[in-house]
Amino acid sequence: MTFHDLIFPDGFLWGSAASAHQTEGGTYNDWTEWEKIPGRIKDGSNASIACDHYNRYEEDFDLAKKLGHQVHRFSIEWSRIEPSQGKWNATEIAHYEHVVQALVSRGIRPMVTLHHFTNPLWFWDNGGWLNADSPHIFAGYVRKIVEALAEYNIIWNTINEPLVLATLGYLFGEFPPGYRDFDKALTVARHLLMAHGLAASQICRTYEERGLDRPEIAPVISATYFMPADPSNPEDIELAQYLDEVYNHAWIRGAITATLPEPIGNGSKYVPLQRSVDFIGLNYYSRMLVSSELDFLAGEMPPKDPNLERCEGLDWEVYPEGYYHIIKSMWERYHTPIFLTENGIGTLDDMLRCRYILTHLQQVHRAISEGVDIRGYLVWSLTDNFEWTYGFGSHFGLVAIDHQTLQRTPRESALMFHEIVTNNGLTAELQERFLGRRGR
Ligand code: BGC
């Protein structure tokens, strides 16, 4: 196979992403309680220490800088900022200001996620995301944190992966609160959409009051490439299209067109969503084969392709082409710039991680060369961290963490990614080294 240099557009941003609960340690939220329930976390671990990033963020950002990262995406832990409803913790707000300053002083652009799966425990006392008032409750916290950080050159992410939260928490019962109820999942997806709109409005209002230029704002969605198990079966095709529509598109279309679309809502306008999406934050990991002969809602799935490599623990198939198709379908439908906010693989086989990143970036380049406006790419994740229901059993880090000593060690993939950043793309030589005969 002959490789060609794949150089990315000028100004393309490279970096990595992480979230508070998965890395910080010392958080106290709904996941803290969830992790105590036997069987919920597959390896029996919990995030009480996680990576101790709360205390070691400077060390982690030194590494990110050394590894060439230009942007870092992280989340603010709501339960730290608002430990009880309407009560604000000034020390924790100051902590996040220091975190932002630590990035800025290292020349790394902060991308701040306001909600990444976790919720304060008091939020559940009045119904959590099922409460019709939940979007407003969330917006109060957003206002507070944005007031503290508006002076910095931040890219804002409102909600991380609303459909993952809605489906894993309310349809498949794998995340707190552990419901298995389709209607509840739709209600939560609607409230998260409204929360995104209200959060964006709060951000804009705060900047305007300060006389500051409007910052870039985006939600972050997770997209899966759904494929019919039997491509000649019209019912399988229909199921794949239905899931693509409901899981990948309905929510983001609602955000872009300022509506609460069916089946998430009743199609009505929702004004706070207007101008709430400067770019689509897009996370992609894998494809999913679906069969109309199996009960998808009961978690029945067709067998996976034994020829494809897999993600550790989560067992996702490595399917780079799906990335291209997802990116293209987002672009063709919405013509809104895209920022690739998460992509990566959990594995202890670091050569697999290198191949994963390279083959996915080849697909990104393919989409860019066909005219898609993609602004940047973030590897999930900077360091190994607490992988939700898989605990510490899936290793997504460019940097390994020894969970006994908490020592950080950059993997070869981190060095490879550094080369990509330095060259603003994939040289033919780099691809040959990792994907050619020498890489196998
Ligand atoms: C989430 C991350 C998670 C990653 C890998 C995304 O769904 O935003 O928190 O660790 O995927 O599972």
mmCIF file with all atom_site columns, N, CA, C and O and ligand atoms in Angstrom, residues 22 116-117 160-161 283 285 314 316 342 380 387-388 396, ligand 1:
data_model
loop_
_atom_site.group_PDB
_atom_site.id
_atom_site.type_symbol
_atom_site.label_atom_id
_atom_site.label_alt_id
_atom_site.label_comp_id
_atom_site.label_asym_id
_atom_site.label_entity_id
_atom_site.label_seq_id
_atom_site.pdbx_PDB_ins_code
_atom_site.Cartn_x
_atom_site.Cartn_y
_atom_site.Cartn_z
_atom_site.occupancy
_atom_site.B_iso_or_equiv
_atom_site.pdbx_formal_charge
_atom_site.auth_seq_id
_atom_site.auth_comp_id
_atom_site.auth_asym_id
_atom_site.auth_atom_id
_atom_site.pdbx_PDB_model_num
ATOM   1  N N  . GLN A 1 22  ? -14.178 11.452 35.926 1.00 0.00 ? 22  GLN A N  1
ATOM   2  C CA . GLN A 1 22  ? -13.306 10.365 35.474 1.00 0.00 ? 22  GLN A CA 1
ATOM   3  C C  . GLN A 1 22  ? -11.841 10.574 35.865 1.00 0.00 ? 22  GLN A C  1
ATOM   4  O O  . GLN A 1 22  ? -11.058 9.622  35.836 1.00 0.00 ? 22  GLN A O  1
ATOM   5  N N  . HIS A 1 116 ? -20.910 16.787 32.150 1.00 0.00 ? 116 HIS A N  1
ATOM   6  C CA . HIS A 1 116 ? -20.397 15.536 31.563 1.00 0.00 ? 116 HIS A CA 1
ATOM   7  C C  . HIS A 1 116 ? -20.879 14.373 32.440 1.00 0.00 ? 116 HIS A C  1
ATOM   8  O O  . HIS A 1 116 ? -20.149 13.872 33.301 1.00 0.00 ? 116 HIS A O  1
ATOM   9  N N  . PHE A 1 117 ? -22.117 14.015 32.271 1.00 0.00 ? 117 PHE A N  1
ATOM   10 C CA . PHE A 1 117 ? -22.783 12.848 32.886 1.00 0.00 ? 117 PHE A CA 1
ATOM   11 C C  . PHE A 1 117 ? -23.153 12.974 34.366 1.00 0.00 ? 117 PHE A C  1
ATOM   12 O O  . PHE A 1 117 ? -24.155 12.419 34.786 1.00 0.00 ? 117 PHE A O  1
ATOM   13 N N  . ASN A 1 160 ? -22.512 17.165 27.488 1.00 0.00 ? 160 ASN A N  1
ATOM   14 C CA . ASN A 1 160 ? -21.834 16.063 26.806 1.00 0.00 ? 160 ASN A CA 1
ATOM   15 C C  . ASN A 1 160 ? -22.807 14.913 26.546 1.00 0.00 ? 160 ASN A C  1
ATOM   16 O O  . ASN A 1 160 ? -23.445 14.409 27.473 1.00 0.00 ? 160 ASN A O  1
ATOM   17 N N  . GLU A 1 161 ? -22.897 14.520 25.311 1.00 0.00 ? 161 GLU A N  1
ATOM   18 C CA . GLU A 1 161 ? -23.602 13.303 24.883 1.00 0.00 ? 161 GLU A CA 1
ATOM   19 C C  . GLU A 1 161 ? -24.981 13.129 25.531 1.00 0.00 ? 161 GLU A C  1
ATOM   20 O O  . GLU A 1 161 ? -25.218 12.168 26.275 1.00 0.00 ? 161 GLU A O  1
ATOM   21 N N  . ASN A 1 283 ? -18.515 13.260 18.849 1.00 0.00 ? 283 ASN A N  1
ATOM   22 C CA . ASN A 1 283 ? -17.744 12.133 19.393 1.00 0.00 ? 283 ASN A CA 1
ATOM   23 C C  . ASN A 1 283 ? -18.082 10.877 18.594 1.00 0.00 ? 283 ASN A C  1
ATOM   24 O O  . ASN A 1 283 ? -19.263 10.590 18.367 1.00 0.00 ? 283 ASN A O  1
ATOM   25 N N  . TYR A 1 285 ? -16.814 6.663  18.180 1.00 0.00 ? 285 TYR A N  1
ATOM   26 C CA . TYR A 1 285 ? -15.948 5.545  18.583 1.00 0.00 ? 285 TYR A CA 1
ATOM   27 C C  . TYR A 1 285 ? -16.095 4.326  17.682 1.00 0.00 ? 285 TYR A C  1
ATOM   28 O O  . TYR A 1 285 ? -15.128 3.664  17.367 1.00 0.00 ? 285 TYR A O  1
ATOM   29 N N  . LEU A 1 314 ? -15.330 -2.515 26.618 1.00 0.00 ? 314 LEU A N  1
ATOM   30 C CA . LEU A 1 314 ? -16.567 -2.101 25.948 1.00 0.00 ? 314 LEU A CA 1
ATOM   31 C C  . LEU A 1 314 ? -16.852 -2.945 24.704 1.00 0.00 ? 314 LEU A C  1
ATOM   32 O O  . LEU A 1 314 ? -17.981 -2.972 24.216 1.00 0.00 ? 314 LEU A O  1
ATOM   33 N N  . TRP A 1 316 ? -16.230 -2.534 21.612 1.00 0.00 ? 316 TRP A N  1
ATOM   34 C CA . TRP A 1 316 ? -16.619 -1.850 20.381 1.00 0.00 ? 316 TRP A CA 1
ATOM   35 C C  . TRP A 1 316 ? -15.693 -2.280 19.244 1.00 0.00 ? 316 TRP A C  1
ATOM   36 O O  . TRP A 1 316 ? -14.480 -2.407 19.442 1.00 0.00 ? 316 TRP A O  1
ATOM   37 N N  . GLU A 1 342 ? -14.175 13.936 20.621 1.00 0.00 ? 342 GLU A N  1
ATOM   38 C CA . GLU A 1 342 ? -13.689 12.690 21.252 1.00 0.00 ? 342 GLU A CA 1
ATOM   39 C C  . GLU A 1 342 ? -13.546 11.609 20.185 1.00 0.00 ? 342 GLU A C  1
ATOM   40 O O  . GLU A 1 342 ? -14.454 11.397 19.380 1.00 0.00 ? 342 GLU A O  1
ATOM   41 N N  . TRP A 1 380 ? -9.681  11.055 22.928 1.00 0.00 ? 380 TRP A N  1
ATOM   42 C CA . TRP A 1 380 ? -10.111 10.631 24.247 1.00 0.00 ? 380 TRP A CA 1
ATOM   43 C C  . TRP A 1 380 ? -9.170  9.511  24.638 1.00 0.00 ? 380 TRP A C  1
ATOM   44 O O  . TRP A 1 380 ? -9.211  8.456  23.999 1.00 0.00 ? 380 TRP A O  1
ATOM   45 N N  . GLU A 1 387 ? -13.401 4.669  33.589 1.00 0.00 ? 387 GLU A N  1
ATOM   46 C CA . GLU A 1 387 ? -14.258 4.484  32.415 1.00 0.00 ? 387 GLU A CA 1
ATOM   47 C C  . GLU A 1 387 ? -15.674 4.028  32.833 1.00 0.00 ? 387 GLU A C  1
ATOM   48 O O  . GLU A 1 387 ? -16.126 2.932  32.510 1.00 0.00 ? 387 GLU A O  1
ATOM   49 N N  . TRP A 1 388 ? -16.362 4.867  33.607 1.00 0.00 ? 388 TRP A N  1
ATOM   50 C CA . TRP A 1 388 ? -17.753 4.645  33.989 1.00 0.00 ? 388 TRP A CA 1
ATOM   51 C C  . TRP A 1 388 ? -18.007 3.188  34.411 1.00 0.00 ? 388 TRP A C  1
ATOM   52 O O  . TRP A 1 388 ? -17.313 2.704  35.288 1.00 0.00 ? 388 TRP A O  1
ATOM   53 N N  . PHE A 1 396 ? -7.870  4.276  28.008 1.00 0.00 ? 396 PHE A N  1
ATOM   54 C CA . PHE A 1 396 ? -8.015  5.179  26.866 1.00 0.00 ? 396 PHE A CA 1
ATOM   55 C C  . PHE A 1 396 ? -6.890  6.209  26.751 1.00 0.00 ? 396 PHE A C  1
ATOM   56 O O  . PHE A 1 396 ? -6.909  7.045  25.860 1.00 0.00 ? 396 PHE A O  1
HETATM 57 C C1 . BGC B 2 .   ? -17.770 9.811  27.017 1.00 0.00 ? 1   BGC B C1 1
HETATM 58 C C2 . BGC B 2 .   ? -16.560 9.573  27.879 1.00 0.00 ? 1   BGC B C2 1
HETATM 59 C C3 . BGC B 2 .   ? -16.189 8.104  27.853 1.00 0.00 ? 1   BGC B C3 1
HETATM 60 C C4 . BGC B 2 .   ? -15.854 7.717  26.430 1.00 0.00 ? 1   BGC B C4 1
HETATM 61 C C5 . BGC B 2 .   ? -15.445 6.262  26.257 1.00 0.00 ? 1   BGC B C5 1
HETATM 62 C C6 . BGC B 2 .   ? -17.802 9.014  25.744 1.00 0.00 ? 1   BGC B C6 1
HETATM 63 O O1 . BGC B 2 .   ? -19.066 8.428  25.645 1.00 0.00 ? 1   BGC B O1 1
HETATM 64 O O2 . BGC B 2 .   ? -17.960 11.185 26.790 1.00 0.00 ? 1   BGC B O2 1
HETATM 65 O O3 . BGC B 2 .   ? -16.845 10.030 29.167 1.00 0.00 ? 1   BGC B O3 1
HETATM 66 O O4 . BGC B 2 .   ? -15.144 7.803  28.712 1.00 0.00 ? 1   BGC B O4 1
HETATM 67 O O5 . BGC B 2 .   ? -16.983 7.922  25.624 1.00 0.00 ? 1   BGC B O5 1
HETATM 68 O O6 . BGC B 2 .   ? -16.474 5.410  26.659 1.00 0.00 ? 1   BGC B O6 1
#
